[in-house]
Coordinates of N, CA and C in Angstrom, one line a residue:
M1486 N 0.9 -1.2 0.0 CA 0.0 0.0 0.0 C 0.9 1.2 0.0
T1487 N 0.6 2.2 -0.8 CA 1.4 3.4 -0.9 C 1.1 4.3 0.3
L1488 N 2.0 5.3 0.5 CA 1.8 6.2 1.6 C 0.5 7.0 1.5
E1489 N 0.2 7.4 0.2 CA -1.0 8.2 0.0 C -2.3 7.3 0.3
E1490 N -2.2 6.0 0.0 CA -3.4 5.2 0.3 C -3.5 5.0 1.8
R1491 N -2.4 4.9 2.5 CA -2.5 4.7 4.0 C -3.0 6.0 4.6
I1492 N -2.6 7.2 4.1 CA -3.1 8.4 4.6 C -4.6 8.5 4.4
K1493 N -5.1 8.1 3.2 CA -6.5 8.2 2.9 C -7.3 7.2 3.8
N1494 N -6.7 6.0 3.9 CA -7.4 5.0 4.7 C -7.5 5.3 6.2
S1495 N -6.6 6.1 6.7 CA -6.5 6.4 8.1 C -7.3 7.7 8.4
T1496 N -7.8 8.4 7.4 CA -8.6 9.6 7.7 C -9.8 9.2 8.5
T1497 N -10.0 10.0 9.6 CA -11.0 9.7 10.6 C -12.0 10.8 10.7
S1498 N -13.3 10.4 10.8 CA -14.4 11.3 10.9 C -15.3 10.9 12.0
I1499 N -15.6 11.8 12.9 CA -16.5 11.5 14.1 C -17.5 12.6 14.2
F1500 N -18.7 12.3 14.4 CA -19.8 13.2 14.6 C -20.2 13.3 16.0
K1501 N -20.5 14.5 16.5 CA -21.0 14.7 17.9 C -22.1 15.7 17.9
A1502 N -23.1 15.6 18.8 CA -24.1 16.6 19.0 C -23.6 17.5 20.1
V1503 N -23.7 18.8 20.0 CA -23.3 19.8 21.0 C -24.4 20.0 22.0
F1504 N -24.3 19.4 23.2 CA -25.4 19.6 24.2 C -25.0 20.6 25.2
P1505 N -26.0 21.2 25.9 CA -25.7 22.3 26.9 C -24.7 21.9 27.9
N1506 N -24.5 20.7 28.3 CA -23.5 20.3 29.3 C -22.1 20.5 28.9
T1507 N -21.9 20.8 27.6 CA -20.5 21.0 27.0 C -20.3 22.4 26.6
T1508 N -21.2 23.3 27.0 CA -21.1 24.7 26.5 C -20.8 25.6 27.7
N1509 N -20.3 26.8 27.4 CA -20.0 27.8 28.4 C -21.2 28.8 28.6
H1510 N -21.0 29.9 29.3 CA -22.1 30.8 29.5 C -22.6 31.6 28.3
Y1511 N -21.9 31.4 27.2 CA -22.3 32.0 25.9 C -23.1 31.0 25.0
D1512 N -23.3 29.8 25.6 CA -24.0 28.7 24.9 C -23.2 28.2 23.7
T1513 N -21.9 28.3 23.8 CA -21.0 27.8 22.8 C -20.1 26.7 23.4
L1514 N -19.6 25.8 22.6 CA -18.7 24.7 23.0 C -17.5 25.3 23.7
F1515 N -17.2 24.8 24.9 CA -15.9 25.1 25.6 C -14.7 24.9 24.7
G1516 N -13.8 25.8 24.6 CA -12.6 25.6 23.8 C -11.8 24.4 24.3
G1517 N -11.7 24.2 25.6 CA -11.0 23.0 26.1 C -11.7 21.7 25.6
T1518 N -13.0 21.7 25.6 CA -13.7 20.5 25.1 C -13.4 20.3 23.6
A1519 N -13.4 21.3 22.8 CA -13.1 21.2 21.4 C -11.7 20.6 21.3
M1520 N -10.7 21.1 22.1 CA -9.3 20.6 22.0 C -9.2 19.2 22.4
H1521 N -10.0 18.8 23.4 CA -10.0 17.4 23.9 C -10.5 16.5 22.8
L1522 N -11.6 16.9 22.1 CA -12.2 16.1 21.0 C -11.2 16.0 19.8
M1523 N -10.5 17.1 19.6 CA -9.6 17.1 18.5 C -8.4 16.2 18.7
D1524 N -7.9 16.2 20.0 CA -6.8 15.3 20.3 C -7.2 13.9 20.2
E1525 N -8.4 13.6 20.6 CA -8.9 12.2 20.5 C -9.0 11.7 19.0
V1526 N -9.5 12.6 18.2 CA -9.6 12.2 16.8 C -8.2 12.1 16.2
A1527 N -7.3 13.0 16.5 CA -5.9 13.0 16.0 C -5.2 11.7 16.5
F1528 N -5.5 11.3 17.7 CA -4.9 10.0 18.2 C -5.4 8.8 17.4
I1529 N -6.7 8.8 17.2 CA -7.3 7.7 16.4 C -6.7 7.6 15.0
T1530 N -6.6 8.8 14.4 CA -6.0 8.9 13.1 C -4.6 8.4 13.0
A1531 N -3.8 8.9 14.0 CA -2.4 8.5 14.0 C -2.2 7.0 14.2
T1532 N -3.1 6.4 15.1 CA -3.0 5.0 15.4 C -3.5 4.2 14.2
R1533 N -4.5 4.6 13.5 CA -5.0 3.9 12.3 C -3.9 3.9 11.2
F1534 N -3.2 5.1 11.1 CA -2.2 5.2 10.1 C -1.0 4.2 10.4
S1535 N -0.5 4.2 11.7 CA 0.7 3.5 12.0 C 0.5 2.1 12.6
R1536 N -0.6 1.9 13.2 CA -0.9 0.7 14.0 C 0.2 0.4 15.0
Q1537 N 0.7 1.5 15.6 CA 1.7 1.5 16.6 C 1.2 2.3 17.8
I1538 N 1.9 2.2 18.9 CA 1.6 3.0 20.1 C 2.0 4.4 19.8
M1539 N 1.1 5.3 19.9 CA 1.3 6.7 19.5 C 1.0 7.6 20.7
V1540 N 1.8 8.6 21.0 CA 1.5 9.6 22.1 C 1.5 11.0 21.5
T1541 N 0.7 11.9 22.0 CA 0.7 13.3 21.6 C 1.9 13.9 22.3
V1542 N 2.7 14.7 21.5 CA 3.8 15.4 22.0 C 3.6 16.9 21.9
S1543 N 2.7 17.3 21.0 CA 2.4 18.8 20.9 C 1.2 19.0 20.1
S1544 N 0.6 20.2 20.3 CA -0.5 20.7 19.5 C 0.0 22.0 18.9
D1545 N -0.1 22.2 17.6 CA 0.4 23.4 17.0 C -0.7 24.3 16.5
R1546 N -0.8 25.4 17.0 CA -1.7 26.5 16.6 C -3.1 25.9 16.3
I1547 N -4.0 26.1 17.2 CA -5.4 25.7 17.1 C -6.1 27.0 16.8
D1548 N -6.8 27.1 15.7 CA -7.5 28.4 15.3 C -9.0 28.2 15.5
F1549 N -9.6 29.0 16.3 CA -11.0 29.0 16.5 C -11.6 30.1 15.5
K1550 N -12.2 29.6 14.4 CA -12.7 30.6 13.4 C -14.1 31.0 13.7
K1551 N -14.9 30.1 14.2 CA -16.4 30.4 14.5 C -16.8 29.7 15.8
P1552 N -17.6 30.3 16.6 CA -18.2 29.7 17.8 C -19.0 28.5 17.4
I1553 N -19.1 27.5 18.2 CA -19.8 26.3 18.0 C -21.0 26.3 19.0
P1554 N -22.2 26.6 18.5 CA -23.4 26.8 19.4 C -23.9 25.4 19.9
A1555 N -24.5 25.5 21.1 CA -25.3 24.4 21.6 C -26.4 24.1 20.5
G1556 N -26.8 22.8 20.4 CA -27.9 22.4 19.5 C -27.4 22.2 18.1
T1557 N -26.1 22.1 17.9 CA -25.6 21.9 16.5 C -24.9 20.5 16.5
I1558 N -24.6 20.0 15.3 CA -23.9 18.8 15.1 C -22.5 19.2 14.7
I1559 N -21.5 18.6 15.2 CA -20.1 18.8 14.7 C -19.5 17.6 14.1
E1560 N -18.7 17.8 13.1 CA -17.9 16.7 12.5 C -16.5 17.0 12.7
L1561 N -15.7 16.1 13.3 CA -14.3 16.2 13.5 C -13.6 15.3 12.4
V1562 N -12.7 15.9 11.7 CA -12.0 15.2 10.6 C -10.5 15.2 10.8
G1563 N -9.9 14.1 11.0 CA -8.5 14.0 11.2 C -7.8 13.4 10.0
K1564 N -6.7 14.0 9.6 CA -5.9 13.5 8.4 C -4.4 13.7 8.6
V1565 N -3.7 12.6 8.4 CA -2.2 12.7 8.5 C -1.7 13.6 7.4
N1566 N -0.9 14.6 7.8 CA -0.3 15.5 6.8 C 1.2 15.6 6.7
H1567 N 1.8 14.8 7.6 CA 3.3 14.7 7.5 C 3.7 13.4 8.3
V1568 N 4.7 12.7 7.7 CA 5.2 11.5 8.3 C 6.7 11.7 8.4
G1569 N 7.3 11.7 9.6 CA 8.7 11.8 9.8 C 9.3 10.5 10.2
N1570 N 10.4 10.5 10.9 CA 11.1 9.3 11.3 C 10.4 8.6 12.4
T1571 N 10.3 9.3 13.5 CA 9.6 8.8 14.7 C 8.3 9.5 15.0
S1572 N 7.9 10.5 14.2 CA 6.7 11.2 14.5 C 5.9 11.4 13.2
L1573 N 4.7 11.9 13.5 CA 3.8 12.2 12.4 C 2.9 13.4 12.9
K1574 N 2.4 14.1 11.9 CA 1.5 15.3 12.2 C 0.1 14.9 11.6
V1575 N -0.9 15.3 12.4 CA -2.3 15.1 12.0 C -3.0 16.4 12.1
N1576 N -3.7 16.8 11.0 CA -4.5 18.0 11.0 C -5.9 17.6 11.3
V1577 N -6.5 18.4 12.2 CA -7.9 18.1 12.6 C -8.7 19.4 12.3
E1578 N -9.9 19.2 11.7 CA -10.8 20.2 11.4 C -12.2 19.9 12.1
I1579 N -12.8 20.9 12.6 CA -14.2 20.8 13.2 C -15.1 21.6 12.3
Y1580 N -16.1 20.9 11.8 CA -17.2 21.5 11.0 C -18.5 21.6 11.8
I1581 N -19.2 22.7 11.6 CA -20.5 22.9 12.3 C -21.6 22.6 11.3
E1582 N -22.6 21.8 11.7 CA -23.8 21.6 10.9 C -25.0 22.0 11.8
Q1583 N -26.0 22.7 11.2 CA -27.2 23.0 11.9 C -28.0 21.7 11.9
M1584 N -28.8 21.4 12.9 CA -29.5 20.1 12.9 C -30.5 20.0 11.9
Y1585 N -31.2 21.1 11.6 CA -32.4 21.1 10.7 C -32.2 21.9 9.4
A1586 N -30.9 22.1 9.0 CA -30.6 22.8 7.8 C -29.4 22.1 7.1
R1587 N -29.3 22.3 5.8 CA -28.2 21.7 5.1 C -27.0 22.7 5.1
G1588 N -25.9 22.1 4.8 CA -24.6 22.9 4.7 C -23.8 22.7 6.0
R1589 N -22.6 23.2 5.9 CA -21.7 23.1 7.1 C -20.6 24.2 6.9
E1590 N -20.0 24.6 8.0 CA -18.9 25.6 8.1 C -17.8 25.1 8.9
L1591 N -16.6 25.5 8.4 CA -15.4 25.2 9.2 C -15.3 26.1 10.4
A1592 N -15.2 25.5 11.6 CA -15.2 26.3 12.8 C -13.8 26.3 13.5
V1593 N -13.1 25.2 13.5 CA -11.8 25.1 14.2 C -10.9 24.2 13.4
H1594 N -9.6 24.5 13.4 CA -8.6 23.6 12.8 C -7.3 23.7 13.6
G1595 N -6.6 22.6 13.6 CA -5.3 22.6 14.3 C -4.5 21.4 13.9
D1596 N -3.2 21.4 14.3 CA -2.3 20.3 14.0 C -1.8 19.7 15.3
F1597 N -1.7 18.4 15.3 CA -1.2 17.6 16.5 C 0.0 16.8 16.0
T1598 N 1.0 16.7 16.8 CA 2.2 15.9 16.6 C 2.2 14.7 17.5
F1599 N 2.5 13.5 16.9 CA 2.5 12.3 17.7 C 3.9 11.6 17.5
V1600 N 4.3 10.9 18.5 CA 5.5 10.1 18.4 C 5.2 8.6 18.6
A1601 N 5.8 7.7 17.8 CA 5.6 6.3 18.0 C 6.5 5.9 19.1
I1602 N 6.0 5.1 20.0 CA 6.9 4.6 21.1 C 6.8 3.1 21.3
D1603 N 7.8 2.5 21.9 CA 7.8 1.0 22.2 C 7.3 0.8 23.6
E1604 N 7.3 -0.5 24.0 CA 6.8 -0.9 25.3 C 7.5 -0.2 26.5
N1605 N 8.8 0.3 26.2 CA 9.5 1.0 27.2 C 9.4 2.5 27.1
K1606 N 8.4 2.9 26.3 CA 8.1 4.3 26.1 C 9.2 5.1 25.5
K1607 N 10.0 4.4 24.7 CA 11.1 5.0 23.9 C 10.7 5.2 22.5
P1608 N 11.0 6.4 21.9 CA 10.6 6.6 20.5 C 11.2 5.5 19.5
V1609 N 10.3 5.1 18.6 CA 10.7 4.1 17.6 C 10.3 4.7 16.2
Q1610 N 10.8 4.1 15.2 CA 10.5 4.6 13.8 C 9.0 4.3 13.5
V1611 N 8.4 5.3 12.8 CA 7.1 5.1 12.3 C 7.1 4.2 11.1
I1612 N 6.3 3.2 11.2 CA 6.3 2.2 10.0 C 5.7 2.9 8.8
K1613 N 6.4 3.0 7.8 CA 5.9 3.7 6.6 C 5.5 2.7 5.5

């Protein structure tokens, strides 16, 4: 399987409903909750790509473009965008969909870096 095929096959998409228990006093999704969900999707994407033990080592620039209101559906999409020797980067985007209307908008995007580790928690080569 080519690198491009592995990247395509590891792309991960998860849908969530935004309920009031995940929102702040402005009735929008907490930024920390959005980052938690993004890291989870990035982890799943990295693991699906490598089929190795992966750990988050950094998050690079998370941009909040639009608030995410309660009562909407969000789609989180993770895609590998760089493969290094022991690490890889995953871009995650969050899209907003109204529950009862068509269309969607990009709300948040960011990059997460993961390192492959062995059973002794030492970095190992990402299997390409």
